[in-house]
mmCIF file of C-alpha atoms in Angstrom:
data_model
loop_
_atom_site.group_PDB
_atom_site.id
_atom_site.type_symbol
_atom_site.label_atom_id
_atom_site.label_comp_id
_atom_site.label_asym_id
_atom_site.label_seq_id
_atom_site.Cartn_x
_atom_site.Cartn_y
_atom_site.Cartn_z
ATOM 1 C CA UNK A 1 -19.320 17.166 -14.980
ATOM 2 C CA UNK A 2 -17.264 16.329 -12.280
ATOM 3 C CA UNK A 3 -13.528 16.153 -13.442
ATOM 4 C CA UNK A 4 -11.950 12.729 -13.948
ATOM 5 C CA UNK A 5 -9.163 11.424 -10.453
ATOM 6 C CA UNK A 6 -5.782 11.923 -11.270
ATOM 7 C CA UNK A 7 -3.657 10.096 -8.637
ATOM 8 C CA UNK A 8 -0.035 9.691 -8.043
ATOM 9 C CA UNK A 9 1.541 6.542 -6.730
ATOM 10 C CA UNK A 10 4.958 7.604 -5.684
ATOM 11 C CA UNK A 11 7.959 4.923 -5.342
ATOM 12 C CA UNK A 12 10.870 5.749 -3.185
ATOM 13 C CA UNK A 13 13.098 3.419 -4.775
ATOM 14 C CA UNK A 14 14.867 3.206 -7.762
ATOM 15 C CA UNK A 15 12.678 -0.082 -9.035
ATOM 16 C CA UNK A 16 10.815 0.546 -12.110
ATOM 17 C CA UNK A 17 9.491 -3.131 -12.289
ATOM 18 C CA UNK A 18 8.463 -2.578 -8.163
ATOM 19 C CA UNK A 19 6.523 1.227 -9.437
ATOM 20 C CA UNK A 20 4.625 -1.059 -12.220
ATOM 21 C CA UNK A 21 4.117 -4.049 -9.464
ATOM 22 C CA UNK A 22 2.535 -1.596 -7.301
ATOM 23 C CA UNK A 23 0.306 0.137 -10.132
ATOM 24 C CA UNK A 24 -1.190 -2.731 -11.600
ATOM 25 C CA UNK A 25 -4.064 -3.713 -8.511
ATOM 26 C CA UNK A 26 -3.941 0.257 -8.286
ATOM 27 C CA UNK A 27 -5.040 0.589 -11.903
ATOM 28 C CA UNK A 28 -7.689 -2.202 -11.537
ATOM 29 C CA UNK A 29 -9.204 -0.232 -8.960
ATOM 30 C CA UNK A 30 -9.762 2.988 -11.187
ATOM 31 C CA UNK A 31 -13.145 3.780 -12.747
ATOM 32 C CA UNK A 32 -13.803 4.605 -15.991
ATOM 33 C CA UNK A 33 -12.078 8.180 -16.947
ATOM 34 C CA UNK A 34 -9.388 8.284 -13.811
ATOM 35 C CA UNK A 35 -5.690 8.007 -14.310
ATOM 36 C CA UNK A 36 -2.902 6.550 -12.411
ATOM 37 C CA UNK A 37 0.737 7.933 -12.594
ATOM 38 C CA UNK A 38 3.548 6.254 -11.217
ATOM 39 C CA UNK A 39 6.944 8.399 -9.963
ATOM 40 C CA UNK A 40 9.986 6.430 -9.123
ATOM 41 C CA UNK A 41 13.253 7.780 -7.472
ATOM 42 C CA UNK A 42 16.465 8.556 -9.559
ATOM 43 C CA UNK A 43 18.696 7.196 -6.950
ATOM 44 C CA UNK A 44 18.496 5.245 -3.409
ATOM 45 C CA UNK A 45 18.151 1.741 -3.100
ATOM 46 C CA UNK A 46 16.321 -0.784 -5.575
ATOM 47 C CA UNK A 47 14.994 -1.835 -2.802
ATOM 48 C CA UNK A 48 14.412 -0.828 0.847
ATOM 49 C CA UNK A 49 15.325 -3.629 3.523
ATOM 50 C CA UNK A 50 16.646 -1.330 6.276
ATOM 51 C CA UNK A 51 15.142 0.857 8.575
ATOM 52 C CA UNK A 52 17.752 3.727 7.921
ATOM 53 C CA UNK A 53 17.002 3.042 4.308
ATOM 54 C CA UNK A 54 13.156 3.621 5.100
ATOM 55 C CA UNK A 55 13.946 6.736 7.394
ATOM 56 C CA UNK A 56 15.709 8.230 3.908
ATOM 57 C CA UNK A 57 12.757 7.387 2.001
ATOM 58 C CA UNK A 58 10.714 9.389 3.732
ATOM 59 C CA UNK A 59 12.536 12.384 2.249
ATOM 60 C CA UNK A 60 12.691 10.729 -1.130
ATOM 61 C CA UNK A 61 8.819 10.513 -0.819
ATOM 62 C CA UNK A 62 8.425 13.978 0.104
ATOM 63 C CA UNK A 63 10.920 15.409 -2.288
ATOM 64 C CA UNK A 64 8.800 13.849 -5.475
ATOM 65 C CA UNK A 65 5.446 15.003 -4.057
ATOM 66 C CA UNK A 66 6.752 18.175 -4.401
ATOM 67 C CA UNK A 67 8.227 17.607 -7.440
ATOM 68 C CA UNK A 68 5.120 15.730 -9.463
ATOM 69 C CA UNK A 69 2.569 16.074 -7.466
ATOM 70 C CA UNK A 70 1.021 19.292 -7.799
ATOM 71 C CA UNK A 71 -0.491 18.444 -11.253
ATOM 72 C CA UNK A 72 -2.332 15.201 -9.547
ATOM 73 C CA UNK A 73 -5.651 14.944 -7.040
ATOM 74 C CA UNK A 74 -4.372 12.744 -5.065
ATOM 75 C CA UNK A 75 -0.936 10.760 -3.837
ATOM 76 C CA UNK A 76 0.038 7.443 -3.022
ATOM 77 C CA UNK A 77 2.899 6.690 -0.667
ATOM 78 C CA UNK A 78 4.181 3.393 -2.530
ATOM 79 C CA UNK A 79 6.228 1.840 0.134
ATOM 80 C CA UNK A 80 4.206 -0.680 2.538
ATOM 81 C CA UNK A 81 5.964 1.092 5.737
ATOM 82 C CA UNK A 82 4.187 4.286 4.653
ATOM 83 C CA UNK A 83 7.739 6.038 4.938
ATOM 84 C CA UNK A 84 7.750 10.080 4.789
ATOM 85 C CA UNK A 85 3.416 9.415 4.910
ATOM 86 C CA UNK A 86 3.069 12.538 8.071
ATOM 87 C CA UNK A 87 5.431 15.096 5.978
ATOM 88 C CA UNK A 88 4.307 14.992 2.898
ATOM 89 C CA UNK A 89 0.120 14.982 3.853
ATOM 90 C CA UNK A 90 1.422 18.390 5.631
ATOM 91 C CA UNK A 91 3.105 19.456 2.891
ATOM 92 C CA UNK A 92 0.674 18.832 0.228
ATOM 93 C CA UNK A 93 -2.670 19.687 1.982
ATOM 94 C CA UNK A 94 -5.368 19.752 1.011
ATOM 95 C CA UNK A 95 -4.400 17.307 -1.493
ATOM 96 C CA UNK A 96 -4.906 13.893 0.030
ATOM 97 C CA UNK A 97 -1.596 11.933 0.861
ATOM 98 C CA UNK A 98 -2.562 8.386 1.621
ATOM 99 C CA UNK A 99 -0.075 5.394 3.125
ATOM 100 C CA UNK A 100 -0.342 1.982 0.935
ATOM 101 C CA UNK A 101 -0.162 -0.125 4.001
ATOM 102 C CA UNK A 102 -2.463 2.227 6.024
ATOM 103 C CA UNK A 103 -5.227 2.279 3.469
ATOM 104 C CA UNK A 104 -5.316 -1.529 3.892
ATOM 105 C CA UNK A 105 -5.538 -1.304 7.159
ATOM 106 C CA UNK A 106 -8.160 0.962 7.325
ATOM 107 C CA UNK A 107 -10.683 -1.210 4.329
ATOM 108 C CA UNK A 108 -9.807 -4.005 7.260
ATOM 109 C CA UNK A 109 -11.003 -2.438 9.683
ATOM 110 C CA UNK A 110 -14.531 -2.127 8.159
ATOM 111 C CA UNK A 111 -14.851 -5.975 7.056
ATOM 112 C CA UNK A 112 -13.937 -7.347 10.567
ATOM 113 C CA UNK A 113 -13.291 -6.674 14.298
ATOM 114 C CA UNK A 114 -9.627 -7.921 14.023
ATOM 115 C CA UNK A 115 -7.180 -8.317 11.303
ATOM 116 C CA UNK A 116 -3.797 -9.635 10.577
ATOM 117 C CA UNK A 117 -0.884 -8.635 8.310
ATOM 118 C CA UNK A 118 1.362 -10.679 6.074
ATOM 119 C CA UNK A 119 4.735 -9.727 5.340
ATOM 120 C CA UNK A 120 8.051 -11.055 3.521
ATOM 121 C CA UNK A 121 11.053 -11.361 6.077
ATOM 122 C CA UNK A 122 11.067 -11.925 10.087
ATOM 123 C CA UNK A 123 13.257 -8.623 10.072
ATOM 124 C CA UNK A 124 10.137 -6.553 9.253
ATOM 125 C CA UNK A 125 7.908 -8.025 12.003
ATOM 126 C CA UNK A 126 8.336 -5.114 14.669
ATOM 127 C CA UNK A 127 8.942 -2.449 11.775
ATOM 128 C CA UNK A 128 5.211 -3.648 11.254
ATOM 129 C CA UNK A 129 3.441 -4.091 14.348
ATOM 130 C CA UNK A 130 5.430 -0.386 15.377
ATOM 131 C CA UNK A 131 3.919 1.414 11.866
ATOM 132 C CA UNK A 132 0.307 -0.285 12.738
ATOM 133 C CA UNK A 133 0.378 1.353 16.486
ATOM 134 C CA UNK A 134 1.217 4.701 14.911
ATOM 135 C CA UNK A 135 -1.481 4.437 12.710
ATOM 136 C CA UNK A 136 -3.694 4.159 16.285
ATOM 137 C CA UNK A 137 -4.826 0.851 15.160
ATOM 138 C CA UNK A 138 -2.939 -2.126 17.327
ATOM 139 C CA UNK A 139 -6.349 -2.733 19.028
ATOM 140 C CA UNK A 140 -7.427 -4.118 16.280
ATOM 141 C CA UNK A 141 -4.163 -5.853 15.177
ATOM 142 C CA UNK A 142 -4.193 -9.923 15.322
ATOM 143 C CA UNK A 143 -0.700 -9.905 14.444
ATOM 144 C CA UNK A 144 2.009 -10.023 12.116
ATOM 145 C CA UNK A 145 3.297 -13.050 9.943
ATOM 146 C CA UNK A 146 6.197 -13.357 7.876
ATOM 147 C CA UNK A 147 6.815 -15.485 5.077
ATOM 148 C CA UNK A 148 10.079 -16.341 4.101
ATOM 149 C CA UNK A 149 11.780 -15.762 1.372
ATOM 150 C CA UNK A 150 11.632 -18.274 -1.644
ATOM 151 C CA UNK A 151 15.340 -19.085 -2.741
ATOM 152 C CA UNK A 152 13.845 -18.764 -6.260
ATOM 153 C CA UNK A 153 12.130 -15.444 -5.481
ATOM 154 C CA UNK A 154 12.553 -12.663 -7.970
ATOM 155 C CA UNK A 155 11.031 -9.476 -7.076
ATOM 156 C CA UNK A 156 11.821 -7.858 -10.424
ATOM 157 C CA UNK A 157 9.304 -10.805 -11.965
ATOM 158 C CA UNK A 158 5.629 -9.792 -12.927
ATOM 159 C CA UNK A 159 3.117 -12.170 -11.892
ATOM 160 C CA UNK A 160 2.489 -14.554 -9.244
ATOM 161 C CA UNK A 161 5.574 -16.917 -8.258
ATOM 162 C CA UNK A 162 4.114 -20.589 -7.227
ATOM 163 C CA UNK A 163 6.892 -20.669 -4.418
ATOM 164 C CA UNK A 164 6.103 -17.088 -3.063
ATOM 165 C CA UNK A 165 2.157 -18.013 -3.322
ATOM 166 C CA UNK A 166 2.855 -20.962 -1.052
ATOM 167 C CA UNK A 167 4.593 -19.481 1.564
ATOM 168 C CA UNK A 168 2.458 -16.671 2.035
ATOM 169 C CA UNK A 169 -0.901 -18.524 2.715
ATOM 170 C CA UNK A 170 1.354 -21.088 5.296
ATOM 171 C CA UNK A 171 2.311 -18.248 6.835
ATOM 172 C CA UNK A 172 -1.118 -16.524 6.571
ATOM 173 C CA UNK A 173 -2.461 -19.305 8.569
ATOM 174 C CA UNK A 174 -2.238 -18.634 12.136
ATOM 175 C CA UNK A 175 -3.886 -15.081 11.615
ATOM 176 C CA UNK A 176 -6.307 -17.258 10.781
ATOM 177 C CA UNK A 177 -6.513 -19.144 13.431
ATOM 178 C CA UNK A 178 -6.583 -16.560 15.771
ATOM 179 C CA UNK A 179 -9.345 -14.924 14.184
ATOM 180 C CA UNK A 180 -8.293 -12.513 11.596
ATOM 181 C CA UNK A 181 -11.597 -11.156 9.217
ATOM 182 C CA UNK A 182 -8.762 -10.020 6.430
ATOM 183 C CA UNK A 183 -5.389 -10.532 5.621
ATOM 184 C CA UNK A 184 -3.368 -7.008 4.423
ATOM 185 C CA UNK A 185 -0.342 -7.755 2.757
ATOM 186 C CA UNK A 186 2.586 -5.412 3.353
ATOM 187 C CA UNK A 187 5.259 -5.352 0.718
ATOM 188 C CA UNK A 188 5.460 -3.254 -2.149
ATOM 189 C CA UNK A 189 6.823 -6.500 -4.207
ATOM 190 C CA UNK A 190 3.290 -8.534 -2.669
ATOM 191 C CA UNK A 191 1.298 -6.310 -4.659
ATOM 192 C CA UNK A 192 -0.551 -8.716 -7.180
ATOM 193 C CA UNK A 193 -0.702 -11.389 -5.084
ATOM 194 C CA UNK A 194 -4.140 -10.639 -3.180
ATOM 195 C CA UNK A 195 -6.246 -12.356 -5.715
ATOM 196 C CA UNK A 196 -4.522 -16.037 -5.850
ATOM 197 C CA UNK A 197 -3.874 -15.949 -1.686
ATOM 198 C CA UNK A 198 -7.649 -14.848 -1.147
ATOM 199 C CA UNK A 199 -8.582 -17.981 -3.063
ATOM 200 C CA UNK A 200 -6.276 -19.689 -0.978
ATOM 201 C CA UNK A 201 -7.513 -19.039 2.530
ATOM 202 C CA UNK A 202 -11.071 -18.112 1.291
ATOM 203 C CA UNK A 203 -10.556 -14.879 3.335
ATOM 204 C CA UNK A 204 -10.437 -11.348 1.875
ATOM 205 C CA UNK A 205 -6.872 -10.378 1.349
ATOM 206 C CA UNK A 206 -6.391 -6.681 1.336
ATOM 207 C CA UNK A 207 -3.663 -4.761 -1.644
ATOM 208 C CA UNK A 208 -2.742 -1.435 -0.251
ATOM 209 C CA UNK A 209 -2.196 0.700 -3.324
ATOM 210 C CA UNK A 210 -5.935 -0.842 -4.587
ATOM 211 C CA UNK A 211 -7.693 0.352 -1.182
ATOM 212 C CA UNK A 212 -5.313 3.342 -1.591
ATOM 213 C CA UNK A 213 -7.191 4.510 -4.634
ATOM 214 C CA UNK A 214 -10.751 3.596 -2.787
ATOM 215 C CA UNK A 215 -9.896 6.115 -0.187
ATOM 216 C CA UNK A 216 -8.434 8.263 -2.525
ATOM 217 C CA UNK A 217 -11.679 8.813 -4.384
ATOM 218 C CA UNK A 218 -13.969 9.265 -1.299
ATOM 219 C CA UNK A 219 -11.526 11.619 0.056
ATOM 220 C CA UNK A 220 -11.691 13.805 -3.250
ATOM 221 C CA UNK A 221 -15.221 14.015 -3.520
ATOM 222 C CA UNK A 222 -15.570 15.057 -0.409
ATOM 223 C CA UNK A 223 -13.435 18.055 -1.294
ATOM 224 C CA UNK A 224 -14.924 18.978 -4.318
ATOM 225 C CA UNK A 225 -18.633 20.594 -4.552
ATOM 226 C CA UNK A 226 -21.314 18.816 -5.117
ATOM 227 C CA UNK A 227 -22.555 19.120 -9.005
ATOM 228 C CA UNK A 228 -24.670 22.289 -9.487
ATOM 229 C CA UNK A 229 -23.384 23.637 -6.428
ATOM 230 C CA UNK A 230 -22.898 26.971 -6.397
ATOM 231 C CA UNK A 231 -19.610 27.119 -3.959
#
């Protein structure tokens, strides 16, 4: 029998309530028999707003792959800027390392030509569109839309937040227009919202830590040997 997936979703920031944000469309995404751990820093920022405090992260990410990580099948880079995502998949090969933000990307690439990404924040706009032509993929970019955010907004709150809802599919709507197939949100505190904002705009609305585990899975059984194998 093929062992069960044991997958680490690693949080660079000191947010327990942001690690358990992230975890719950990750868990959804499981099949029967795999696990999900979460790891969130000791110390750092609650949460990351700055691009010097995403360049540190990177480190923070790699320093608790290296810590945790070695007991696990596969990683998840829990911070939608896939921060520290190159260093650590070096690090830890062959284990896979996979980027949040860039495993959305990726699912969105195979439901449409073009897609568009939804973020909290003008500010992060460039950070963005910058991380999505690293990741070789800006040909296939619509664009990127920020929300902004709700003055009743808590991020530490489980569940969806009427006023965040809102803004995101008003914002959402020019990808639309221009012809976006999917929406990926970017965000670590977004996570959970996919479901209500795909009901919304009656477009598929991508969660990176839940195509995370997706990829996750394919790329682990393509490491391991086939059943009855003799390798």
């Amino acid at each position: 029998m093929t062992p069960a997936m044991r997958i680490l979703l690693i949080n660079p920031n000191t947010s327990a309530s942001i690690s358990e944000r992230m975890a719950v469309p990750a868990r959804a995404a499981l099949l029967p028999g795999e696990h999900l751990a979460t790891c969130t820093a000791s110390q750092g920022p609650a949460v990351i707003q700055s691009p010097e405090q995403a360049r540190q992260a990177a480190q923070t990410v790699l320093q608790l792959a290296q810590a945790h990580g070695g007991a696990h099948d596969a990683l998840i880079v829990g911070m939608s800027l896939d921060s520290g995502l190159r260093i650590t998949r070096d690090a830890m090969r062959p284990r896979p390392v996979i980027g949040m933000t860039e495993a959305a990307c990726l699912v969105a690439c195979l439901q449409g030509e073009r897609f568009g990404v939804l973020t909290l924040g003008q500010d992060m706009v460039p950070l963005y569109a910058a991380h999505i032509a690293e990741l070789g993929l800006a040909g296939r970019l619509i664009g990127v839309a920020a929300a902004q955010w709700p003055d009743d907004f808590d991020p530490a709150e489980m569940g969806v937040q009427v006023s965040l809802l809102q803004a995101l599919a008003q914002a959402a709507q020019p990808l639309l227009q221009q012809g976006a197939s999917s929406v990926v949100l970017a965000g670590a505190v977004l996570c959970g919202y996919g479901p209500a904002l795909a009901e919304r705009l009656g477009q598929p609305v991508l969660e990176g830590t839940a195509c995370a585990v997706g990829l996750a899975r394919c790329c682990i059984r393509q490491r391991r040997p086939p059943q009855g194998s003799s390798a």
